[in-house]
Amino acid sequence: MKVFVLGLDGATWDILAPLVKKGELPNLQRLMEKGASGTLGSVFPPLSPVAWTTVMTGKNSGKHGVFEFLEYAHDPLKGRVNSSRAIKTDLVWEIAGRHGKTSVAGGVPMSYPHRQAPGFYLGDFLSPADAPDFASDPTIFAELEKEVGTYRPWASTVHDGGNEAEVLKELTAFLDQHLKAVQFLMGRCEWDLFMFDLMATDRIQHELWHVWDQAHRLAKGRDFSALQAGCDAFWKRLDQGIGEIERKLPADAALILMSDHGFGGIEWYVNFNVWLLERGDIALQDSLYVKQKHWFYKRGATPEWFYGLMAKFGLAGQRVSRFRGKQTGLLDRMAESAFLSRRHIDWSKTRAYSQGNFGQIFLNLKGRQPQGCVDPKDARGLLDELKAALLTIPHPETGEPLVDRVCERDELYEGPHAHLAPDLTVVLRDWRYRTIGLHDFTTNKLIAPAFGPTGDHRMEGLIVASGPPFQAGATPQGAALLDIAPTVLHLLGVPVPSDMDGRVLTEILAPAFAPTDGATSGSAATLSETPAPVAYTEEEDAEIQQRLADLGYL
């Protein structure tokens, strides 16, 4: 049996279900009716590198080793971009390859550089520009580009509060090219497993969520009726592509449509480094230079202010990339001279800091961080203190607690690499409030209006599974990203490694395809080869970090 997995990156039933109900997405509706569909839970944090590594491995971050876009290994000043070489266990196509299966994978975050497995592999948006090893077979890649034009692994177009029509046009073209690429590769390559992620469905929601969500702050006072029709056309093009792909599949193939997370609006940023600085957990260097920066910071000279200034001059397309040290113009250099950042922290006196996209907090421990100052015997007390204080932060609109819960490392992660995880992860009650830690001191307020993207990730993704193995009308129960790899391997007839955290989604399988007791259990998945520790040169790493900043991830 062939298994085809199409990633509708970030797709959410909140948008697709109303369109299905109105009959606007006939192909998706038909697949739902003749197959299984429902919610697919993401991982925490619901970020692309973590989510897709989980899809590819069936394991939690403590086992596969990826926790964020950047890995700092507890050195807050030396983050490097994660890649497939950071994944410390086998990928699903490597396991399948050892059982004689051939795979095609493209656009899957964290799959570059391709690792040794039979098949054809395209890089993703974490690949260096013009990388000579972007495709595993240059001949097939040349044929692909002849068919679809110059291949675009990513689209970094961003809205600036007035160019939404241009953004929509570019992202629709981006989607169209990737759908055509999928269909070309389906026919050109031999494959048993095909996995491709459509990044355009993620990007359009990051940039244009306010077009759908009329309650969003940026939508107020604006007429988006024409743009809403254009956004509906985007999802109709996706539906058309899904229908074309399904018609090209063998009759006995299994088709799985899935999203690695859902989506929703964001209107506020929560900067825990501001909170930690105000509490005294973060200490600044005692120099005139840093005191000057702190003086400007307290008076509002922050990236938040600077983004507003750039938007006023029509430069919002630069986004936060201008806040990460690549200043080229006079205005940029002037702004940089006023910004406070992690480079100005006195790490020898800092007890805790935030670093990550979803409320991750690290203690600055002696013997772990290069300038750690917290004695390990005092860690328990500091963790309890921080947890208690975080739970008292009020929601600015309701006065109720803003924080839902604070998770410790062992509550989220298990495995040999769990020591790389944050000590605390803060989960907010209201996800319109977005935590930011990678921007250092983006604002001088703990809670400030969001700028840049208007949509962001949620925990509730989706799954639609169609083909002979799946029961019509079945609904998955508690399905999660962890379950994709075990289910795919089972459908391929490959034993599921015993150390995978996910399970085969038996509740959506027809009885003839359901696993029998013990029939799918294989040995633990050990890394078939030891990848080189670093995938990128320093220049490539800087380039990719800049790209991630342009996209709003750093």
PDB file of N, CA and C in Angstrom, residues 221-307:
ATOM      1  N   GLY A 221     -12.934  49.210  11.364  1.00  0.00           N
ATOM      2  CA  GLY A 221     -12.993  50.378  10.493  1.00  0.00           C
ATOM      3  C   GLY A 221     -12.540  50.121   9.076  1.00  0.00           C
ATOM      4  N   ARG A 222     -12.293  48.850   8.711  1.00  0.00           N
ATOM      5  CA  ARG A 222     -11.831  48.544   7.353  1.00  0.00           C
ATOM      6  C   ARG A 222     -12.804  47.582   6.683  1.00  0.00           C
ATOM      7  N   ASP A 223     -12.996  47.769   5.394  1.00  0.00           N
ATOM      8  CA  ASP A 223     -13.884  46.902   4.614  1.00  0.00           C
ATOM      9  C   ASP A 223     -13.030  45.860   3.896  1.00  0.00           C
ATOM     10  N   PHE A 224     -13.137  44.625   4.358  1.00  0.00           N
ATOM     11  CA  PHE A 224     -12.334  43.549   3.790  1.00  0.00           C
ATOM     12  C   PHE A 224     -13.158  42.602   2.923  1.00  0.00           C
ATOM     13  N   SER A 225     -14.345  43.023   2.486  1.00  0.00           N
ATOM     14  CA  SER A 225     -15.221  42.103   1.760  1.00  0.00           C
ATOM     15  C   SER A 225     -14.555  41.548   0.502  1.00  0.00           C
ATOM     16  N   ALA A 226     -13.872  42.401  -0.269  1.00  0.00           N
ATOM     17  CA  ALA A 226     -13.208  41.923  -1.488  1.00  0.00           C
ATOM     18  C   ALA A 226     -12.058  40.988  -1.141  1.00  0.00           C
ATOM     19  N   LEU A 227     -11.301  41.339  -0.101  1.00  0.00           N
ATOM     20  CA  LEU A 227     -10.185  40.483   0.307  1.00  0.00           C
ATOM     21  C   LEU A 227     -10.690  39.161   0.865  1.00  0.00           C
ATOM     22  N   GLN A 228     -11.803  39.177   1.561  1.00  0.00           N
ATOM     23  CA  GLN A 228     -12.358  37.929   2.092  1.00  0.00           C
ATOM     24  C   GLN A 228     -12.720  36.986   0.959  1.00  0.00           C
ATOM     25  N   ALA A 229     -13.258  37.528  -0.118  1.00  0.00           N
ATOM     26  CA  ALA A 229     -13.563  36.700  -1.285  1.00  0.00           C
ATOM     27  C   ALA A 229     -12.275  36.119  -1.877  1.00  0.00           C
ATOM     28  N   GLY A 230     -11.222  36.925  -1.882  1.00  0.00           N
ATOM     29  CA  GLY A 230      -9.934  36.441  -2.382  1.00  0.00           C
ATOM     30  C   GLY A 230      -9.347  35.359  -1.502  1.00  0.00           C
ATOM     31  N   CYS A 231      -9.533  35.502  -0.180  1.00  0.00           N
ATOM     32  CA  CYS A 231      -9.041  34.474   0.746  1.00  0.00           C
ATOM     33  C   CYS A 231      -9.834  33.181   0.580  1.00  0.00           C
ATOM     34  N   ASP A 232     -11.141  33.301   0.369  1.00  0.00           N
ATOM     35  CA  ASP A 232     -11.943  32.101   0.086  1.00  0.00           C
ATOM     36  C   ASP A 232     -11.429  31.420  -1.182  1.00  0.00           C
ATOM     37  N   ALA A 233     -11.038  32.218  -2.177  1.00  0.00           N
ATOM     38  CA  ALA A 233     -10.515  31.654  -3.423  1.00  0.00           C
ATOM     39  C   ALA A 233      -9.205  30.912  -3.181  1.00  0.00           C
ATOM     40  N   PHE A 234      -8.419  31.395  -2.224  1.00  0.00           N
ATOM     41  CA  PHE A 234      -7.172  30.697  -1.854  1.00  0.00           C
ATOM     42  C   PHE A 234      -7.493  29.281  -1.379  1.00  0.00           C
ATOM     43  N   TRP A 235      -8.475  29.151  -0.462  1.00  0.00           N
ATOM     44  CA  TRP A 235      -8.825  27.834   0.061  1.00  0.00           C
ATOM     45  C   TRP A 235      -9.516  26.983  -1.003  1.00  0.00           C
ATOM     46  N   LYS A 236     -10.215  27.612  -1.932  1.00  0.00           N
ATOM     47  CA  LYS A 236     -10.799  26.855  -3.040  1.00  0.00           C
ATOM     48  C   LYS A 236      -9.695  26.298  -3.953  1.00  0.00           C
ATOM     49  N   ARG A 237      -8.634  27.079  -4.135  1.00  0.00           N
ATOM     50  CA  ARG A 237      -7.507  26.570  -4.945  1.00  0.00           C
ATOM     51  C   ARG A 237      -6.867  25.377  -4.244  1.00  0.00           C
ATOM     52  N   LEU A 238      -6.749  25.454  -2.920  1.00  0.00           N
ATOM     53  CA  LEU A 238      -6.239  24.308  -2.172  1.00  0.00           C
ATOM     54  C   LEU A 238      -7.148  23.098  -2.389  1.00  0.00           C
ATOM     55  N   ASP A 239      -8.447  23.311  -2.295  1.00  0.00           N
ATOM     56  CA  ASP A 239      -9.389  22.205  -2.470  1.00  0.00           C
ATOM     57  C   ASP A 239      -9.286  21.604  -3.866  1.00  0.00           C
ATOM     58  N   GLN A 240      -9.135  22.458  -4.861  1.00  0.00           N
ATOM     59  CA  GLN A 240      -8.962  21.984  -6.230  1.00  0.00           C
ATOM     60  C   GLN A 240      -7.714  21.111  -6.334  1.00  0.00           C
ATOM     61  N   GLY A 241      -6.627  21.576  -5.711  1.00  0.00           N
ATOM     62  CA  GLY A 241      -5.386  20.809  -5.733  1.00  0.00           C
ATOM     63  C   GLY A 241      -5.520  19.464  -5.041  1.00  0.00           C
ATOM     64  N   ILE A 242      -6.250  19.456  -3.924  1.00  0.00           N
ATOM     65  CA  ILE A 242      -6.474  18.197  -3.214  1.00  0.00           C
ATOM     66  C   ILE A 242      -7.210  17.210  -4.117  1.00  0.00           C
ATOM     67  N   GLY A 243      -8.212  17.702  -4.840  1.00  0.00           N
ATOM     68  CA  GLY A 243      -8.943  16.834  -5.756  1.00  0.00           C
ATOM     69  C   GLY A 243      -8.053  16.291  -6.866  1.00  0.00           C
ATOM     70  N   GLU A 244      -7.193  17.142  -7.409  1.00  0.00           N
ATOM     71  CA  GLU A 244      -6.283  16.702  -8.474  1.00  0.00           C
ATOM     72  C   GLU A 244      -5.301  15.658  -7.955  1.00  0.00           C
ATOM     73  N   ILE A 245      -4.815  15.856  -6.746  1.00  0.00           N
ATOM     74  CA  ILE A 245      -3.884  14.901  -6.150  1.00  0.00           C
ATOM     75  C   ILE A 245      -4.573  13.557  -5.913  1.00  0.00           C
ATOM     76  N   GLU A 246      -5.773  13.604  -5.368  1.00  0.00           N
ATOM     77  CA  GLU A 246      -6.485  12.353  -5.082  1.00  0.00           C
ATOM     78  C   GLU A 246      -6.716  11.550  -6.362  1.00  0.00           C
ATOM     79  N   ARG A 247      -7.053  12.224  -7.450  1.00  0.00           N
ATOM     80  CA  ARG A 247      -7.327  11.521  -8.704  1.00  0.00           C
ATOM     81  C   ARG A 247      -6.084  10.856  -9.274  1.00  0.00           C
ATOM     82  N   LYS A 248      -4.912  11.345  -8.914  1.00  0.00           N
ATOM     83  CA  LYS A 248      -3.673  10.749  -9.408  1.00  0.00           C
ATOM     84  C   LYS A 248      -3.189   9.580  -8.552  1.00  0.00           C
ATOM     85  N   LEU A 249      -3.810   9.373  -7.390  1.00  0.00           N
ATOM     86  CA  LEU A 249      -3.375   8.310  -6.488  1.00  0.00           C
ATOM     87  C   LEU A 249      -3.869   6.955  -6.969  1.00  0.00           C
ATOM     88  N   PRO A 250      -3.110   5.889  -6.693  1.00  0.00           N
ATOM     89  CA  PRO A 250      -3.616   4.537  -6.958  1.00  0.00           C
ATOM     90  C   PRO A 250      -4.884   4.293  -6.132  1.00  0.00           C
ATOM     91  N   ALA A 251      -5.754   3.426  -6.623  1.00  0.00           N
ATOM     92  CA  ALA A 251      -7.037   3.195  -5.967  1.00  0.00           C
ATOM     93  C   ALA A 251      -6.880   2.668  -4.558  1.00  0.00           C
ATOM     94  N   ASP A 252      -5.775   1.960  -4.279  1.00  0.00           N
ATOM     95  CA  ASP A 252      -5.605   1.368  -2.942  1.00  0.00           C
ATOM     96  C   ASP A 252      -4.743   2.214  -2.015  1.00  0.00           C
ATOM     97  N   ALA A 253      -4.434   3.450  -2.400  1.00  0.00           N
ATOM     98  CA  ALA A 253      -3.558   4.302  -1.592  1.00  0.00           C
ATOM     99  C   ALA A 253      -4.311   4.897  -0.408  1.00  0.00           C
ATOM    100  N   ALA A 254      -3.568   5.170   0.644  1.00  0.00           N
ATOM    101  CA  ALA A 254      -4.100   5.869   1.819  1.00  0.00           C
ATOM    102  C   ALA A 254      -3.715   7.333   1.719  1.00  0.00           C
ATOM    103  N   LEU A 255      -4.698   8.220   1.818  1.00  0.00           N
ATOM    104  CA  LEU A 255      -4.469   9.662   1.749  1.00  0.00           C
ATOM    105  C   LEU A 255      -4.745  10.277   3.114  1.00  0.00           C
ATOM    106  N   ILE A 256      -3.758  10.968   3.654  1.00  0.00           N
ATOM    107  CA  ILE A 256      -3.908  11.647   4.945  1.00  0.00           C
ATOM    108  C   ILE A 256      -3.626  13.133   4.744  1.00  0.00           C
ATOM    109  N   LEU A 257      -4.634  13.960   5.001  1.00  0.00           N
ATOM    110  CA  LEU A 257      -4.453  15.410   5.048  1.00  0.00           C
ATOM    111  C   LEU A 257      -4.344  15.790   6.514  1.00  0.00           C
ATOM    112  N   MET A 258      -3.377  16.627   6.860  1.00  0.00           N
ATOM    113  CA  MET A 258      -3.175  16.960   8.273  1.00  0.00           C
ATOM    114  C   MET A 258      -2.550  18.327   8.423  1.00  0.00           C
ATOM    115  N   SER A 259      -2.809  18.939   9.561  1.00  0.00           N
ATOM    116  CA  SER A 259      -2.109  20.181   9.894  1.00  0.00           C
ATOM    117  C   SER A 259      -1.338  19.983  11.190  1.00  0.00           C
ATOM    118  N   ASP A 260      -0.184  20.606  11.259  1.00  0.00           N
ATOM    119  CA  ASP A 260       0.697  20.436  12.418  1.00  0.00           C
ATOM    120  C   ASP A 260       0.253  21.263  13.615  1.00  0.00           C
ATOM    121  N   HIS A 261      -0.661  22.176  13.403  1.00  0.00           N
ATOM    122  CA  HIS A 261      -1.240  23.000  14.472  1.00  0.00           C
ATOM    123  C   HIS A 261      -2.419  23.742  13.874  1.00  0.00           C
ATOM    124  N   GLY A 262      -3.180  24.402  14.709  1.00  0.00           N
ATOM    125  CA  GLY A 262      -4.256  25.235  14.219  1.00  0.00           C
ATOM    126  C   GLY A 262      -3.842  26.696  14.180  1.00  0.00           C
ATOM    127  N   PHE A 263      -4.823  27.588  14.159  1.00  0.00           N
ATOM    128  CA  PHE A 263      -4.526  29.019  14.067  1.00  0.00           C
ATOM    129  C   PHE A 263      -5.585  29.837  14.786  1.00  0.00           C
ATOM    130  N   GLY A 264      -5.200  31.028  15.166  1.00  0.00           N
ATOM    131  CA  GLY A 264      -6.105  31.982  15.770  1.00  0.00           C
ATOM    132  C   GLY A 264      -5.462  33.356  15.774  1.00  0.00           C
ATOM    133  N   GLY A 265      -6.212  34.342  16.188  1.00  0.00           N
ATOM    134  CA  GLY A 265      -5.700  35.706  16.179  1.00  0.00           C
ATOM    135  C   GLY A 265      -4.773  36.003  17.342  1.00  0.00           C
ATOM    136  N   ILE A 266      -3.861  36.936  17.136  1.00  0.00           N
ATOM    137  CA  ILE A 266      -3.043  37.486  18.223  1.00  0.00           C
ATOM    138  C   ILE A 266      -3.193  39.004  18.197  1.00  0.00           C
ATOM    139  N   GLU A 267      -3.312  39.568  19.392  1.00  0.00           N
ATOM    140  CA  GLU A 267      -3.468  41.023  19.494  1.00  0.00           C
ATOM    141  C   GLU A 267      -2.539  41.635  20.523  1.00  0.00           C
ATOM    142  N   TRP A 268      -1.937  40.798  21.363  1.00  0.00           N
ATOM    143  CA  TRP A 268      -1.071  41.320  22.418  1.00  0.00           C
ATOM    144  C   TRP A 268       0.170  40.463  22.549  1.00  0.00           C
ATOM    145  N   TYR A 269       1.269  41.111  22.888  1.00  0.00           N
ATOM    146  CA  TYR A 269       2.510  40.403  23.206  1.00  0.00           C
ATOM    147  C   TYR A 269       2.731  40.423  24.717  1.00  0.00           C
ATOM    148  N   VAL A 270       3.210  39.304  25.234  1.00  0.00           N
ATOM    149  CA  VAL A 270       3.579  39.198  26.642  1.00  0.00           C
ATOM    150  C   VAL A 270       5.069  38.894  26.683  1.00  0.00           C
ATOM    151  N   ASN A 271       5.839  39.811  27.223  1.00  0.00           N
ATOM    152  CA  ASN A 271       7.301  39.701  27.217  1.00  0.00           C
ATOM    153  C   ASN A 271       7.787  39.402  28.628  1.00  0.00           C
ATOM    154  N   PHE A 272       8.105  38.142  28.875  1.00  0.00           N
ATOM    155  CA  PHE A 272       8.505  37.746  30.214  1.00  0.00           C
ATOM    156  C   PHE A 272       9.886  38.263  30.607  1.00  0.00           C
ATOM    157  N   ASN A 273      10.711  38.640  29.627  1.00  0.00           N
ATOM    158  CA  ASN A 273      11.998  39.236  29.999  1.00  0.00           C
ATOM    159  C   ASN A 273      11.794  40.605  30.639  1.00  0.00           C
ATOM    160  N   VAL A 274      10.767  41.329  30.207  1.00  0.00           N
ATOM    161  CA  VAL A 274      10.436  42.596  30.867  1.00  0.00           C
ATOM    162  C   VAL A 274      10.046  42.317  32.315  1.00  0.00           C
ATOM    163  N   TRP A 275       9.211  41.312  32.509  1.00  0.00           N
ATOM    164  CA  TRP A 275       8.764  40.933  33.857  1.00  0.00           C
ATOM    165  C   TRP A 275       9.937  40.510  34.724  1.00  0.00           C
ATOM    166  N   LEU A 276      10.837  39.707  34.154  1.00  0.00           N
ATOM    167  CA  LEU A 276      12.002  39.242  34.921  1.00  0.00           C
ATOM    168  C   LEU A 276      12.959  40.386  35.230  1.00  0.00           C
ATOM    169  N   LEU A 277      13.078  41.348  34.312  1.00  0.00           N
ATOM    170  CA  LEU A 277      13.919  42.515  34.563  1.00  0.00           C
ATOM    171  C   LEU A 277      13.329  43.359  35.684  1.00  0.00           C
ATOM    172  N   GLU A 278      12.024  43.566  35.640  1.00  0.00           N
ATOM    173  CA  GLU A 278      11.378  44.368  36.682  1.00  0.00           C
ATOM    174  C   GLU A 278      11.468  43.692  38.047  1.00  0.00           C
ATOM    175  N   ARG A 279      11.429  42.372  38.064  1.00  0.00           N
ATOM    176  CA  ARG A 279      11.523  41.631  39.325  1.00  0.00           C
ATOM    177  C   ARG A 279      12.942  41.615  39.893  1.00  0.00           C
ATOM    178  N   GLY A 280      13.923  41.871  39.029  1.00  0.00           N
ATOM    179  CA  GLY A 280      15.312  41.792  39.460  1.00  0.00           C
ATOM    180  C   GLY A 280      15.960  40.451  39.180  1.00  0.00           C
ATOM    181  N   ASP A 281      15.243  39.548  38.490  1.00  0.00           N
ATOM    182  CA  ASP A 281      15.848  38.259  38.139  1.00  0.00           C
ATOM    183  C   ASP A 281      16.864  38.419  37.027  1.00  0.00           C
ATOM    184  N   ILE A 282      16.649  39.404  36.159  1.00  0.00           N
ATOM    185  CA  ILE A 282      17.628  39.771  35.140  1.00  0.00           C
ATOM    186  C   ILE A 282      18.368  41.006  35.619  1.00  0.00           C
ATOM    187  N   ALA A 283      19.688  40.928  35.620  1.00  0.00           N
ATOM    188  CA  ALA A 283      20.533  42.061  36.012  1.00  0.00           C
ATOM    189  C   ALA A 283      21.233  42.630  34.788  1.00  0.00           C
ATOM    190  N   LEU A 284      21.332  43.944  34.707  1.00  0.00           N
ATOM    191  CA  LEU A 284      22.025  44.596  33.597  1.00  0.00           C
ATOM    192  C   LEU A 284      23.457  44.924  33.978  1.00  0.00           C
ATOM    193  N   GLN A 285      24.303  45.027  32.956  1.00  0.00           N
ATOM    194  CA  GLN A 285      25.701  45.386  33.179  1.00  0.00           C
ATOM    195  C   GLN A 285      25.790  46.796  33.771  1.00  0.00           C
ATOM    196  N   ASP A 286      26.740  46.971  34.647  1.00  0.00           N
ATOM    197  CA  ASP A 286      26.899  48.255  35.335  1.00  0.00           C
ATOM    198  C   ASP A 286      27.910  49.116  34.591  1.00  0.00           C
ATOM    199  N   SER A 287      27.473  49.627  33.424  1.00  0.00           N
ATOM    200  CA  SER A 287      28.350  50.500  32.641  1.00  0.00           C
ATOM    201  C   SER A 287      27.537  51.677  32.135  1.00  0.00           C
ATOM    202  N   LEU A 288      28.221  52.760  31.818  1.00  0.00           N
ATOM    203  CA  LEU A 288      27.545  53.955  31.323  1.00  0.00           C
ATOM    204  C   LEU A 288      26.814  53.651  30.016  1.00  0.00           C
ATOM    205  N   TYR A 289      27.425  52.840  29.175  1.00  0.00           N
ATOM    206  CA  TYR A 289      26.851  52.476  27.876  1.00  0.00           C
ATOM    207  C   TYR A 289      25.507  51.763  28.061  1.00  0.00           C
ATOM    208  N   VAL A 290      25.472  50.786  28.945  1.00  0.00           N
ATOM    209  CA  VAL A 290      24.241  50.032  29.172  1.00  0.00           C
ATOM    210  C   VAL A 290      23.224  50.886  29.921  1.00  0.00           C
ATOM    211  N   LYS A 291      23.696  51.711  30.848  1.00  0.00           N
ATOM    212  CA  LYS A 291      22.769  52.595  31.546  1.00  0.00           C
ATOM    213  C   LYS A 291      22.081  53.544  30.555  1.00  0.00           C
ATOM    214  N   GLN A 292      22.836  53.979  29.538  1.00  0.00           N
ATOM    215  CA  GLN A 292      22.239  54.826  28.504  1.00  0.00           C
ATOM    216  C   GLN A 292      21.144  54.065  27.763  1.00  0.00           C
ATOM    217  N   LYS A 293      21.432  52.816  27.385  1.00  0.00           N
ATOM    218  CA  LYS A 293      20.433  52.002  26.706  1.00  0.00           C
ATOM    219  C   LYS A 293      19.200  51.810  27.585  1.00  0.00           C
ATOM    220  N   HIS A 294      19.426  51.539  28.862  1.00  0.00           N
ATOM    221  CA  HIS A 294      18.312  51.327  29.787  1.00  0.00           C
ATOM    222  C   HIS A 294      17.484  52.602  29.914  1.00  0.00           C
ATOM    223  N   TRP A 295      18.138  53.741  29.901  1.00  0.00           N
ATOM    224  CA  TRP A 295      17.448  55.023  29.977  1.00  0.00           C
ATOM    225  C   TRP A 295      16.509  55.189  28.780  1.00  0.00           C
ATOM    226  N   PHE A 296      17.033  54.915  27.571  1.00  0.00           N
ATOM    227  CA  PHE A 296      16.205  55.000  26.371  1.00  0.00           C
ATOM    228  C   PHE A 296      15.071  53.974  26.419  1.00  0.00           C
ATOM    229  N   TYR A 297      15.395  52.782  26.871  1.00  0.00           N
ATOM    230  CA  TYR A 297      14.413  51.697  26.961  1.00  0.00           C
ATOM    231  C   TYR A 297      13.229  52.109  27.840  1.00  0.00           C
ATOM    232  N   LYS A 298      13.515  52.644  28.999  1.00  0.00           N
ATOM    233  CA  LYS A 298      12.449  53.026  29.909  1.00  0.00           C
ATOM    234  C   LYS A 298      11.577  54.135  29.333  1.00  0.00           C
ATOM    235  N   ARG A 299      12.106  54.865  28.370  1.00  0.00           N
ATOM    236  CA  ARG A 299      11.348  55.955  27.755  1.00  0.00           C
ATOM    237  C   ARG A 299      10.747  55.557  26.410  1.00  0.00           C
ATOM    238  N   GLY A 300      10.761  54.267  26.125  1.00  0.00           N
ATOM    239  CA  GLY A 300      10.020  53.772  24.962  1.00  0.00           C
ATOM    240  C   GLY A 300      10.819  53.496  23.717  1.00  0.00           C
ATOM    241  N   ALA A 301      12.156  53.620  23.737  1.00  0.00           N
ATOM    242  CA  ALA A 301      12.978  53.312  22.561  1.00  0.00           C
ATOM    243  C   ALA A 301      13.185  51.800  22.500  1.00  0.00           C
ATOM    244  N   THR A 302      12.230  51.129  21.877  1.00  0.00           N
ATOM    245  CA  THR A 302      12.212  49.670  21.818  1.00  0.00           C
ATOM    246  C   THR A 302      11.889  49.229  20.390  1.00  0.00           C
ATOM    247  N   PRO A 303      12.080  47.947  20.065  1.00  0.00           N
ATOM    248  CA  PRO A 303      11.669  47.446  18.737  1.00  0.00           C
ATOM    249  C   PRO A 303      10.201  47.694  18.442  1.00  0.00           C
ATOM    250  N   GLU A 304       9.346  47.658  19.447  1.00  0.00           N
ATOM    251  CA  GLU A 304       7.929  47.960  19.244  1.00  0.00           C
ATOM    252  C   GLU A 304       7.763  49.369  18.670  1.00  0.00           C
ATOM    253  N   TRP A 305       8.428  50.321  19.283  1.00  0.00           N
ATOM    254  CA  TRP A 305       8.380  51.714  18.804  1.00  0.00           C
ATOM    255  C   TRP A 305       8.976  51.818  17.409  1.00  0.00           C
ATOM    256  N   PHE A 306      10.081  51.108  17.194  1.00  0.00           N
ATOM    257  CA  PHE A 306      10.787  51.224  15.926  1.00  0.00           C
ATOM    258  C   PHE A 306       9.979  50.614  14.785  1.00  0.00           C
ATOM    259  N   TYR A 307       9.279  49.491  15.074  1.00  0.00           N
ATOM    260  CA  TYR A 307       8.433  48.903  14.035  1.00  0.00           C
ATOM    261  C   TYR A 307       7.354  49.893  13.604  1.00  0.00           C
TER     262      TYR A 307
END
